[in-house]
Coordinates of C-alpha atoms and ligand atoms in Angstrom, one line a residue:
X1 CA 21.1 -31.0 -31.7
X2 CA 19.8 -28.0 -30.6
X3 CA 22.5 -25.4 -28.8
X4 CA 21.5 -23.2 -26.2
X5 CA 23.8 -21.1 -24.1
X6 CA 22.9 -18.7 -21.6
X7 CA 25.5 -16.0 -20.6
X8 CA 25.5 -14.7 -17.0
X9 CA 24.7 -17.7 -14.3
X10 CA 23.1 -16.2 -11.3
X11 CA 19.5 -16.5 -9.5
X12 CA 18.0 -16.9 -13.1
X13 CA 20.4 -17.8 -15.6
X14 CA 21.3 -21.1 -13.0
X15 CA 17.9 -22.3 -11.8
X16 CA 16.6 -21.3 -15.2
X17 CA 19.1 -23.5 -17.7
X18 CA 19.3 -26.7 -15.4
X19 CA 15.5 -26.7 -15.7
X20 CA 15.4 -26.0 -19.7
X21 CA 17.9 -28.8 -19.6
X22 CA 16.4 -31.1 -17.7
X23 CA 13.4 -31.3 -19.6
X24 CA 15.2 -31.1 -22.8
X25 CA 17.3 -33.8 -23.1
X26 CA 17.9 -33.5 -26.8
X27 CA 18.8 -30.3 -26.5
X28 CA 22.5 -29.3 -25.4
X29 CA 22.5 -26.0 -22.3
X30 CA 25.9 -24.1 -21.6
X31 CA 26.0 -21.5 -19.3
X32 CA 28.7 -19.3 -19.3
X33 CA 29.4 -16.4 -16.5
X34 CA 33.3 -14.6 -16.3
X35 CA 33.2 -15.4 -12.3
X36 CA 35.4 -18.3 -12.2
X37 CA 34.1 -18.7 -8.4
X38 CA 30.7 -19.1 -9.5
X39 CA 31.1 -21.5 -12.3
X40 CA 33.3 -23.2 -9.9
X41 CA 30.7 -23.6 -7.7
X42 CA 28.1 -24.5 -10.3
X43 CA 29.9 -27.4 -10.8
X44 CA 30.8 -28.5 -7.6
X45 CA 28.2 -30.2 -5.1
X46 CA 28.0 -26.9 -3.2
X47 CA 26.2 -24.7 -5.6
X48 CA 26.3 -20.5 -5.2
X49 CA 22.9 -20.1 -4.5
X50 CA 20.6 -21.8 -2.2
X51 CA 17.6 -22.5 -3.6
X52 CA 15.5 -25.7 -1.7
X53 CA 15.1 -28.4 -5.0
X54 CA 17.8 -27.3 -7.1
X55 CA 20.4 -29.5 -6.5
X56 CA 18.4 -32.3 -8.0
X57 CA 17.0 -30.4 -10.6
X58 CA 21.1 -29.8 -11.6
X59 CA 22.5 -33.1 -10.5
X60 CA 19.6 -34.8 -12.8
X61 CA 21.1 -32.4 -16.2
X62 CA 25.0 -31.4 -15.5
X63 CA 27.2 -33.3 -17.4
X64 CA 24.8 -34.7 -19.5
X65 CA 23.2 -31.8 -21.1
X66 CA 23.8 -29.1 -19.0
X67 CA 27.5 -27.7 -18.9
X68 CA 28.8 -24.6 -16.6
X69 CA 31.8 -22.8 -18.4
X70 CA 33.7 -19.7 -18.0
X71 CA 34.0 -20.1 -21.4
X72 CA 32.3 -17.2 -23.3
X73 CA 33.7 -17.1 -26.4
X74 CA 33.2 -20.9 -27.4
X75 CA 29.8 -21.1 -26.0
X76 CA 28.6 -17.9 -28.5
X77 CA 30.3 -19.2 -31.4
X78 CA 28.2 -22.6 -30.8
X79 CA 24.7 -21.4 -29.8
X80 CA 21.6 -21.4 -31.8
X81 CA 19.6 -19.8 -29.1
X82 CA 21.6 -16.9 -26.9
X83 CA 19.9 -16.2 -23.6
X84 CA 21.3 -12.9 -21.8
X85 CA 20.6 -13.5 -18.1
X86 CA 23.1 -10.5 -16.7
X87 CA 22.5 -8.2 -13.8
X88 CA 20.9 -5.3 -14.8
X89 CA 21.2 -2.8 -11.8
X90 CA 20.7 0.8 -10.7
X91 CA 22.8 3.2 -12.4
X92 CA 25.1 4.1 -9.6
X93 CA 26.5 7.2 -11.8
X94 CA 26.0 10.1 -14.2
X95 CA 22.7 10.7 -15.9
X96 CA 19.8 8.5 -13.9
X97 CA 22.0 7.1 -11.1
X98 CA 20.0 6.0 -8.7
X99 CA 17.2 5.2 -11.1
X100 CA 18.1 4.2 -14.5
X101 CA 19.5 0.8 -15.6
X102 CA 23.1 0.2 -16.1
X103 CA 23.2 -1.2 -19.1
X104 CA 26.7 -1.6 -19.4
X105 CA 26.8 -5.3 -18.8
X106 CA 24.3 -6.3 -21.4
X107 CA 25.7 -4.3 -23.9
X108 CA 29.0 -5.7 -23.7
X109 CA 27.3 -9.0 -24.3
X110 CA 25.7 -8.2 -27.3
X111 CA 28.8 -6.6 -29.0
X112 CA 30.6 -9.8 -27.8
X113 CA 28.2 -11.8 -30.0
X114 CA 28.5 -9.8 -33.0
X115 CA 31.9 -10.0 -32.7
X116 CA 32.2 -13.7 -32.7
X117 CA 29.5 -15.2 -34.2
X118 CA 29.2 -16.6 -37.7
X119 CA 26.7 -18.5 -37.7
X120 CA 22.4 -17.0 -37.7
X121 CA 21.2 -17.1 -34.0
X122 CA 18.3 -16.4 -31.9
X123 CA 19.1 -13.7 -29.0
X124 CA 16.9 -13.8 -26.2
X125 CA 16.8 -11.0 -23.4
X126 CA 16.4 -13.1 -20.0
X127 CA 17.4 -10.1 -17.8
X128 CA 15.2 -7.2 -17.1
X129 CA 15.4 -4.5 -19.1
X130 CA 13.6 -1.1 -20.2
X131 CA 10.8 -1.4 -22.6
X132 CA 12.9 -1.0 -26.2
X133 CA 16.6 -2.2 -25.2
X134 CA 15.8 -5.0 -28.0
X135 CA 15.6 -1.7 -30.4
X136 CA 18.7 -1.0 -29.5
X137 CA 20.5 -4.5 -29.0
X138 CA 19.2 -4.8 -33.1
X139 CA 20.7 -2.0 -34.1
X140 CA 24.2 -3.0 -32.8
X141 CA 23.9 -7.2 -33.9
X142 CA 22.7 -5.6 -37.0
X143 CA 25.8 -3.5 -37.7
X144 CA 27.5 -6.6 -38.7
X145 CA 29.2 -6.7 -42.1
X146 CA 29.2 -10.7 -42.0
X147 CA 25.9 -11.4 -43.3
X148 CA 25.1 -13.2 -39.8
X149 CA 21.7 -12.5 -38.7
X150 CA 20.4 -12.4 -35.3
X151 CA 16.6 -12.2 -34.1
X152 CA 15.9 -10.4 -30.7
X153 CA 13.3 -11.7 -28.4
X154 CA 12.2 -10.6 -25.4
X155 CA 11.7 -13.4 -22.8
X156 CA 11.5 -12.1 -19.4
X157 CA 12.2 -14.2 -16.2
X158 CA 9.2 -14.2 -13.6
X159 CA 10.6 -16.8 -10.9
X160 CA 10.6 -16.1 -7.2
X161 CA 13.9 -16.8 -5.4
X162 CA 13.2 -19.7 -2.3
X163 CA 10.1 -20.9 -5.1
X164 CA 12.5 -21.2 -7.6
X165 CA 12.3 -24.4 -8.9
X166 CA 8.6 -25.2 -8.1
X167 CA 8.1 -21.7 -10.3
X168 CA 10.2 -22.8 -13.1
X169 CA 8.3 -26.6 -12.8
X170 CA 4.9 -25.1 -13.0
X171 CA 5.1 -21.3 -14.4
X172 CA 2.0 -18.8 -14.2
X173 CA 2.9 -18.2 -17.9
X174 CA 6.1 -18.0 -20.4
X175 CA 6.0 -14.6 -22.1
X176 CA 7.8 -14.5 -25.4
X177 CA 8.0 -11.2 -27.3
X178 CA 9.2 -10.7 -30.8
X179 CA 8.7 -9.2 -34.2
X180 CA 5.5 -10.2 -36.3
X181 CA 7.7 -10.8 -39.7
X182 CA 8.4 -14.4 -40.8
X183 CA 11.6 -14.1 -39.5
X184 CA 10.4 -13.1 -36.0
X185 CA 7.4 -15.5 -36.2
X186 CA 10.4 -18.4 -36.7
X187 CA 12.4 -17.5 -34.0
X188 CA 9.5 -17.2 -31.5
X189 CA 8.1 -21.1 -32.6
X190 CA 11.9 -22.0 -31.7
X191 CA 11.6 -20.5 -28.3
X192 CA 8.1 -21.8 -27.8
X193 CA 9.3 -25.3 -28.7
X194 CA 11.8 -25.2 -26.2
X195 CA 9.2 -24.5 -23.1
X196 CA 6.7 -27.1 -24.6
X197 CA 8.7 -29.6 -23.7
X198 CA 7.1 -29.5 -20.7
X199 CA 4.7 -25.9 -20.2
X200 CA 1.5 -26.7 -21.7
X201 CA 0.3 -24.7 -24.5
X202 CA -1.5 -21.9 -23.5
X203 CA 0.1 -20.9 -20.5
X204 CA 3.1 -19.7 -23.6
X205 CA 1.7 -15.9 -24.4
X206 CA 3.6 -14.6 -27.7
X207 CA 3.3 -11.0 -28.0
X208 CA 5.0 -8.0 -29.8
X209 CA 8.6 -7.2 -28.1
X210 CA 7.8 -3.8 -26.2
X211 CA 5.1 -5.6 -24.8
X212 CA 6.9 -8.0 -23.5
X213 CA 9.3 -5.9 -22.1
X214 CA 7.0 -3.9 -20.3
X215 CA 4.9 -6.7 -19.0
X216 CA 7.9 -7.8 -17.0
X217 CA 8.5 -4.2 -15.2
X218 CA 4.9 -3.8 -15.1
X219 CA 4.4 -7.4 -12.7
X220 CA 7.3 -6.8 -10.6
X221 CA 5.6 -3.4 -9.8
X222 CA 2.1 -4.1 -9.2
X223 CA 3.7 -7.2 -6.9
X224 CA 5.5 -4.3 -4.9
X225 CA 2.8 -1.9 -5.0
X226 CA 0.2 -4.2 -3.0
X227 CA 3.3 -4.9 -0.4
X228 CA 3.4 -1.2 -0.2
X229 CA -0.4 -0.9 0.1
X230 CA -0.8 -3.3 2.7
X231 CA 2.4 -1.7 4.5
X232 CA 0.7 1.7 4.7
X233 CA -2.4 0.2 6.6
X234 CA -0.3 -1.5 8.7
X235 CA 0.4 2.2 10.0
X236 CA -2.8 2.7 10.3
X237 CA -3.7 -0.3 11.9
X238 CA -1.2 0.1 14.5
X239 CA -2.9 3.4 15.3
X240 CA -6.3 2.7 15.2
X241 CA -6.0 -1.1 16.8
X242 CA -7.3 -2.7 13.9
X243 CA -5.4 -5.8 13.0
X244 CA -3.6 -6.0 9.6
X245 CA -3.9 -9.4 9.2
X246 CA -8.2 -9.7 9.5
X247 CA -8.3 -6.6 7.2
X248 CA -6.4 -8.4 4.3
X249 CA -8.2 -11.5 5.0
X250 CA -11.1 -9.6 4.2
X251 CA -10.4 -7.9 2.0
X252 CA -8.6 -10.8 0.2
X253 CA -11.4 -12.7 0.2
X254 CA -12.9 -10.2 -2.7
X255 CA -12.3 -12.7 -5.9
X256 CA -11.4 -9.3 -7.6
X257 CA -8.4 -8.1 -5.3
X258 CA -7.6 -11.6 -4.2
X259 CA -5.5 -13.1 -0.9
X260 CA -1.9 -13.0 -2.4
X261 CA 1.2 -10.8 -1.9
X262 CA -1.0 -9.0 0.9
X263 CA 1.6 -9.9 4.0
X264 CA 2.7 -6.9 5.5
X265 CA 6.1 -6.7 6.5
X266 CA 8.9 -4.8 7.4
X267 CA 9.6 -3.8 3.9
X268 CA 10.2 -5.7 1.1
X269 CA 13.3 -6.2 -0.6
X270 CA 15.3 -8.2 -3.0
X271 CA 17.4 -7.4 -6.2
X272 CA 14.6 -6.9 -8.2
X273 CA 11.7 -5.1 -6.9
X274 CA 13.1 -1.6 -5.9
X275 CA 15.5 -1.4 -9.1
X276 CA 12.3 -2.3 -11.7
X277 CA 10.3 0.3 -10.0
X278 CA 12.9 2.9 -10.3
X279 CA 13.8 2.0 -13.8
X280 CA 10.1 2.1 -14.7
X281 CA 10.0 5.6 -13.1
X282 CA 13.0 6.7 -15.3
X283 CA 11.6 5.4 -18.3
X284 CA 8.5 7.4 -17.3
X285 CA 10.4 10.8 -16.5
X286 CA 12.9 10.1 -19.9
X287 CA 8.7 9.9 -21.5
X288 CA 7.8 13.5 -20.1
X289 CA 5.3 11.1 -17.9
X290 CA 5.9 12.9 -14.5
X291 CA 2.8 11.8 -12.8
X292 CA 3.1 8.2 -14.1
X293 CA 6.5 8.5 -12.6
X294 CA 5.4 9.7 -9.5
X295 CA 3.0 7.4 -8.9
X296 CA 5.4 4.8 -8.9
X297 CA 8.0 6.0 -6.9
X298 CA 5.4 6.4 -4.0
X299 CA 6.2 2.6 -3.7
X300 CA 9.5 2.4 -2.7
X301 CA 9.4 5.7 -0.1
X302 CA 6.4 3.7 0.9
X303 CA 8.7 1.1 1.7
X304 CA 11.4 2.9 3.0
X305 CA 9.6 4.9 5.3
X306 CA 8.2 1.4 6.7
X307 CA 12.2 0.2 7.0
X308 CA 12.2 2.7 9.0
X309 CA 9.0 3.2 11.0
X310 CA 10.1 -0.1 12.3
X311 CA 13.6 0.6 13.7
X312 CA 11.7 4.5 15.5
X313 CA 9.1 2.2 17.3
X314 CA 11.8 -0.1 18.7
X315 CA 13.7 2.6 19.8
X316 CA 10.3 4.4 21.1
X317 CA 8.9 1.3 23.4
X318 CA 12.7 0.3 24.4
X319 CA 12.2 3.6 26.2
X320 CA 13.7 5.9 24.0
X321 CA 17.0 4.5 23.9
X322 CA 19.1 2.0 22.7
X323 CA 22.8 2.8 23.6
X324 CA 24.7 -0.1 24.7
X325 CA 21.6 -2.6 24.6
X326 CA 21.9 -5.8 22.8
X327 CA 19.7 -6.6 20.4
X328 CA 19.4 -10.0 18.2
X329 CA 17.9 -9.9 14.3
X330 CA 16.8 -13.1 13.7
X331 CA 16.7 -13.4 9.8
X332 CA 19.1 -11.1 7.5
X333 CA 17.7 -12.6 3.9
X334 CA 15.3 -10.7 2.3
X335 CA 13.0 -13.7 2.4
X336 CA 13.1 -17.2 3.5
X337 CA 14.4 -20.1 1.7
X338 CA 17.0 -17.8 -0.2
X339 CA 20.4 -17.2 1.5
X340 CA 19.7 -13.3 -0.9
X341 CA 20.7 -10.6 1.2
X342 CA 20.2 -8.1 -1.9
X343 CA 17.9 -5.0 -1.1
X344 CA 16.9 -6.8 2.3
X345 CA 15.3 -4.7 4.4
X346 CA 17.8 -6.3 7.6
X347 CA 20.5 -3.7 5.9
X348 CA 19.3 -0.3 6.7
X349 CA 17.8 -1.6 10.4
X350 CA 20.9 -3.0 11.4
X351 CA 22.9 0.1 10.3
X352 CA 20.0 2.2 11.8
X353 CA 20.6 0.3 15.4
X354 CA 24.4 0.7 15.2
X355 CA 23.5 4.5 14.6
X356 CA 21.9 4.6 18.0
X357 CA 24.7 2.8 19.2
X358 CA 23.0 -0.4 20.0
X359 CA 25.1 -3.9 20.0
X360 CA 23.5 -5.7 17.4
X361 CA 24.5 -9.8 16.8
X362 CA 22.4 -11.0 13.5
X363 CA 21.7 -15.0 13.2
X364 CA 20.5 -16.6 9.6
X365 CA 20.6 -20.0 8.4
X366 CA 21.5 -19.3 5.3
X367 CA 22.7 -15.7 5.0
X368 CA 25.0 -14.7 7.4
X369 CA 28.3 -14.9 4.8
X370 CA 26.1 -12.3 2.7
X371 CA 25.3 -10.2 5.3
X372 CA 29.0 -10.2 6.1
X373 CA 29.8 -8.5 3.2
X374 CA 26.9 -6.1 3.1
X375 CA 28.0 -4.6 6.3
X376 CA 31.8 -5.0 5.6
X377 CA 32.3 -1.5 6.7
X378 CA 31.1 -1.9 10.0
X379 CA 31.5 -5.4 10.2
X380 CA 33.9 -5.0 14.0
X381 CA 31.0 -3.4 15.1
X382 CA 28.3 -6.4 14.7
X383 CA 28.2 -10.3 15.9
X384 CA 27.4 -12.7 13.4
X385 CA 25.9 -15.8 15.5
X386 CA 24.8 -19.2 13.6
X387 CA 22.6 -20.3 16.7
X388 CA 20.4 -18.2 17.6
X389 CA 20.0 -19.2 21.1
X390 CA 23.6 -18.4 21.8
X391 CA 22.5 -14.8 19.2
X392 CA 19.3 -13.7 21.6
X393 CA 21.8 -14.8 24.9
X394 CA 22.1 -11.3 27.2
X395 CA 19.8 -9.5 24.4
X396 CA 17.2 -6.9 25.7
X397 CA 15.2 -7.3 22.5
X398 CA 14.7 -9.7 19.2
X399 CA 13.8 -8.6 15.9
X400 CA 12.5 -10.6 13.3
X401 CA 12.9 -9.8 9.9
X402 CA 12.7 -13.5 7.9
X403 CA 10.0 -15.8 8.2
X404 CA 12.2 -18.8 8.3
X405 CA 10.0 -21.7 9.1
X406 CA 12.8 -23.2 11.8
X407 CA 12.1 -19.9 13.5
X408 CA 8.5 -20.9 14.5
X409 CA 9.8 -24.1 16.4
X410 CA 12.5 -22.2 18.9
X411 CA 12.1 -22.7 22.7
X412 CA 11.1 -19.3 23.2
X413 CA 11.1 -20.0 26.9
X414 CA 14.7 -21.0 26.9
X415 CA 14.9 -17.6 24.7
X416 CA 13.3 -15.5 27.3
X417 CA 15.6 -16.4 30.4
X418 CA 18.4 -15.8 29.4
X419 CA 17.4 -12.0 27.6
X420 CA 17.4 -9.1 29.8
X421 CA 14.1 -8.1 31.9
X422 CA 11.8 -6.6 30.1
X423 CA 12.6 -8.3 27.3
X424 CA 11.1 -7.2 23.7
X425 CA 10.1 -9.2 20.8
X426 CA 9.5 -7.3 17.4
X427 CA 7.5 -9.6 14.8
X428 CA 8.8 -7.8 11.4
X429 CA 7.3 -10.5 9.5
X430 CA 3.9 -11.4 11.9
X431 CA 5.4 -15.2 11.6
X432 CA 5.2 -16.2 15.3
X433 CA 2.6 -16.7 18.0
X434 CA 2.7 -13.4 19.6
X435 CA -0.4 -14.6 22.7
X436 CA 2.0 -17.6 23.2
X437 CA 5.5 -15.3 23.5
X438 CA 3.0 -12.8 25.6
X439 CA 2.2 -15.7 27.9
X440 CA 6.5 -16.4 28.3
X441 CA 6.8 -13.0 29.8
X442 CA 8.0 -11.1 26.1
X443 CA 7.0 -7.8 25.5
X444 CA 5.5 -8.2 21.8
X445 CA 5.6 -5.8 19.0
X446 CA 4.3 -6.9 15.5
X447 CA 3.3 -4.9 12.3
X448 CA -0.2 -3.7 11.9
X449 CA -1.3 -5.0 15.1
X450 CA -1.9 -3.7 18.7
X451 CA 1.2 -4.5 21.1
X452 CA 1.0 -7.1 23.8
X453 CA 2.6 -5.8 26.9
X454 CA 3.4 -6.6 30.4
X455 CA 4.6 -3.0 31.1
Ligands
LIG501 P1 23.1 -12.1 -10.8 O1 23.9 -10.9 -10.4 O2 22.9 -13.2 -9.8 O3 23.8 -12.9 -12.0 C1 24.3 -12.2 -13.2 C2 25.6 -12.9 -13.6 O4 25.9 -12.3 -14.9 C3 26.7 -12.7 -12.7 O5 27.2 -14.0 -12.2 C4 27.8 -12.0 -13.5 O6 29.1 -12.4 -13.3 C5 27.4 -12.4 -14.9 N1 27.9 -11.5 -16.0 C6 27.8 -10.1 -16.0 N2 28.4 -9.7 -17.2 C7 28.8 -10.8 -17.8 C8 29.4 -11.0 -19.1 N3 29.8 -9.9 -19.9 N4 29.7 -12.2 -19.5 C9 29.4 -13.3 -18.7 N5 28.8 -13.2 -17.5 C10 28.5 -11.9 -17.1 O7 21.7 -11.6 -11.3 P2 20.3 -12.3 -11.3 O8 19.7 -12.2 -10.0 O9 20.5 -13.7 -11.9 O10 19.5 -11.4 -12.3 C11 19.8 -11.4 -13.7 C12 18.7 -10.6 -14.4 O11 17.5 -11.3 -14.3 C13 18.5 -9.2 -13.9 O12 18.1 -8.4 -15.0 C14 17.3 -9.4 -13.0 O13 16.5 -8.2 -12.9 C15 16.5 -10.4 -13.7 N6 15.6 -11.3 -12.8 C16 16.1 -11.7 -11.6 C17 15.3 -12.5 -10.7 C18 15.8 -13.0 -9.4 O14 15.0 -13.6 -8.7 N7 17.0 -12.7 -9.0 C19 14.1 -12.9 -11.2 C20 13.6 -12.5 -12.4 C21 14.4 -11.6 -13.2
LIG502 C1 9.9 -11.0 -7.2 C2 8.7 -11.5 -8.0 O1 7.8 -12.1 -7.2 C3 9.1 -12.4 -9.2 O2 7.9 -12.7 -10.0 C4 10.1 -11.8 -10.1 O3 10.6 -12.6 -11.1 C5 11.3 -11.4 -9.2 O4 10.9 -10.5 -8.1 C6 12.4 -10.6 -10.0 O5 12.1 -10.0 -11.0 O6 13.5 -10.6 -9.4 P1 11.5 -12.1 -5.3 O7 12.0 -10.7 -5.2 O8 12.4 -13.2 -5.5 O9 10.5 -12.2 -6.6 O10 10.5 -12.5 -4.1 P2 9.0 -12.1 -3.7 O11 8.4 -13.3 -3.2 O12 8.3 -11.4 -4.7 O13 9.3 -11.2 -2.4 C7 9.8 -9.9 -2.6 C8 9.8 -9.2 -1.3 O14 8.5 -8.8 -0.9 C9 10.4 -10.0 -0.1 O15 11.2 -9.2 0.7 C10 9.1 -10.5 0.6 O16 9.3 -10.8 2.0 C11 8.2 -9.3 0.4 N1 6.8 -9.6 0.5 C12 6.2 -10.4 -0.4 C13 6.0 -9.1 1.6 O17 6.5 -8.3 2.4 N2 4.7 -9.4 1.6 C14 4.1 -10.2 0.7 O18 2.8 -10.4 0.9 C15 4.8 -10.7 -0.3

């Protein structure tokens, strides 16, 4: 029986496994993580990450074939295949903080496997990395002295959280990099055998390692960059009185641009986005690429300066001030369907409106115990409300910054009496009927789109 363990059990290494295992039932899937909490949870029936479908997908694996451990150790001496699914985040110190990787998590895993493994395996980089960290995870499994050998590939994880599960059922592509020696040619057929079991054929790309590796920063910022594109014309738009939504219907309807990832938004956010960028530019400026580098970053002020453009016209059409006035955010996850608070743009707008002194209450089905701890230093200062009538009660305004489905279906009547007159509606995420809230007596404010007023 094959034996497959994954080290670090978060938004990939979770979702990821109980899928591998679940269509592998032959095959034997730890997954190991040093948060007792989360493994905890992993193998409870109230699992650490909401994600809709993956509570069947793990109910129909654990204890079968699919084991959650804090185990490290005894899961690496085991495995045949090795999957490193750690966080990977900004550098929050010395050279490139605020930019590079921290690497510090990965590498401990790989010296842990040389350490305790005596048996050949197959080590697979799940997280994201910079192009050539396989060089470098090689040279330190090959430092050995046991005669163990190890074969790096580069396997790169290219789910959606709040998709999770239908992404992992029916994937764009699998993209598995490794060396083109018989060794590496092995290990890659072992890796493709294990997605076979239920991806078909030639959606499994095999390519060199460094390609690999760079395909994965590469997607995550060309995703970003058309977010950012279609955020800078929804500047425009608002300006002009053009309406964001018609011009990326049209132009989405050009089979070479195409309609997806062409929303535009408050900002995008997430764990993954921002960090990949900036690592990409790092890798570009530690290449002498300045320009390349440049380029890039354009995407994420792009994005910050939308965070931001969203709060200045709130406090501009709530006549220039803010001080004292309530003021609901409906939505604090960085997207719906994912209780992820990581990166959301919710963070800097509700800091921004305690700045200007505002009383800010946030609802969120799913978030709110994130959200807690993202504003734990100013957490006496906000109201965290589950119901969002009781949230929007006395409010002078309501933003919206996630498109949860539930909140299309509110009695925004109900809403509206009990906020103070005039009372504003900001659409961060265009997800409502703004004629039909303009019709209740709100005050609507959306992105890329001319306001509907009453005053
Ligand atoms: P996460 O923070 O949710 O999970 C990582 C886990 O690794 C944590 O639970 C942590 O305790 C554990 N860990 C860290 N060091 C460990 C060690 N030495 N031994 C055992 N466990 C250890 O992170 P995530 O969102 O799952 O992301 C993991 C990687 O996958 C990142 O590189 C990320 O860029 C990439 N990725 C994430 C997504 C996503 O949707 N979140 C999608 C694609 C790729
Ligand atoms: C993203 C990628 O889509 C995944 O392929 C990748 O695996 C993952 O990052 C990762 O590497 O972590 P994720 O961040 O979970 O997935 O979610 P997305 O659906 O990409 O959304 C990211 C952000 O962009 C969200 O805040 C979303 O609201 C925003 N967005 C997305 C828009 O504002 N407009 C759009 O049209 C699309």
């Amino acid at each position: 029986m094959v034996k497959i363990l994954c080290i670090g059990a978060g938004y990939v290494g979770g979702p990821t496994m109980a899928m591998i295992a679940k269509k592998n039932p032959k095959v034997k899937v730890t997954v190991v993580d040093i948060n007792q909490k989360r493994i905890d949870a992993w193998n409870s029936d109230n699992l650490p990450i909401y994600e809709p479908g993956l509570d069947e997908v793990v109910k129909a694996a654990r204890g079968k074939n699919l084991f959650f451990s804090t185990n490290v150790d005894k899961g690496i001496k085991e495995a045949d295949i090795i999957f490193v699914s750690v966080n990977t985040p900004t550098k929050t110190f010395g050279h490139g903080a605020g930019c590079a990787a921290d690497l510090q998590y990965w590498e401990k895993c790989a010296r842990r496997i040389l350490e305790l493994s005596t048996s050949d395996k197959i080590v697979v980089e799940k997280s994201t990395l910079p192009v050539r960290t396989a060089a470098a995870m090689e040279r330190i499994l090959d430092s050995g002295k046991n005669g163990v050998h190890f074969d790096v590939l580069s396997n790169p994880e290219f789910l959606a959280e709040g998709t999770a599960i239908a992404d992992l059922e029916n994937p764009d592509r699998i993209l598995i990099g490794g060396h083109p020696t018989a060794r590496g040619k092995k290990a890659i057929k072992a890796l493709v055998d294990v997605y076979a079991a239920w991806v078909p054929k030639e959606k499994i790309l095999t390519t060199n390692l460094w390609s690999s590796e760079l395909s994965k920063l590469t997607a995550n910022a060309f995703l970003a960059q058309r977010v950012s594109s279609i955020n800078s014309i929804s500047a425009l738009c608002e300006a002009t009185d053009a309406d964001v939504g018609e011009v990326a219907r049209a132009i989405g309807m050009d089979s070479r641009i195409g309609p997806k990832f062409l929303k535009a938004s408050v900002g995008f956010g997430g764990s993954c986005f921002k960090k990949d960028i900036l690592n990409l530019v790092y890798l570009c400026e530690s290449y002498g690429l300045h320009e390349v580098a440049e380029y890039w970053r354009q995407v994420v002020k792009m994005n910050e300066y939308q965070e931001r453009r969203f709060v200045s016209r709130m406090l501009k059409e709530m006549f220039n001030t803010i001080a004292g006035k309530r003021i609901a955010l409906f939505g604090f996850a960085f997207k719906a369907d994912t209780g992820d608070t990581r990166e959301s743009p919710a963070i800097l707008i509700a800091r921004e409106l305690l700045e200007e002194n505002a009383e800010v209450v946030i609802t969120d089905p799913q978030a709110l115990e994130h959200a807690k701890i993202d504003l734990a230093d100013v957490i006496d200062r906000i109201n965290f409300e589950p119901d969002p009538y009781k949230a929007a009660k006395g409010a002078h305004a309501v933003a919206l910054l996630t498109e949860w489905k539930e909140y299309k279906t509110l009695d925004y009547q109900k809403i509206f009496d009990g906020m103070v007159q005039p009372a504003f509606l900001f659409d961060g995420r265009n997800h409502l009927d703004h004629k039909a809230l303009h019709k209740i007596g709100f005050n609507v404010y959306s992105i890329g789109k001319a306001a509907l007023k009453h005053i």
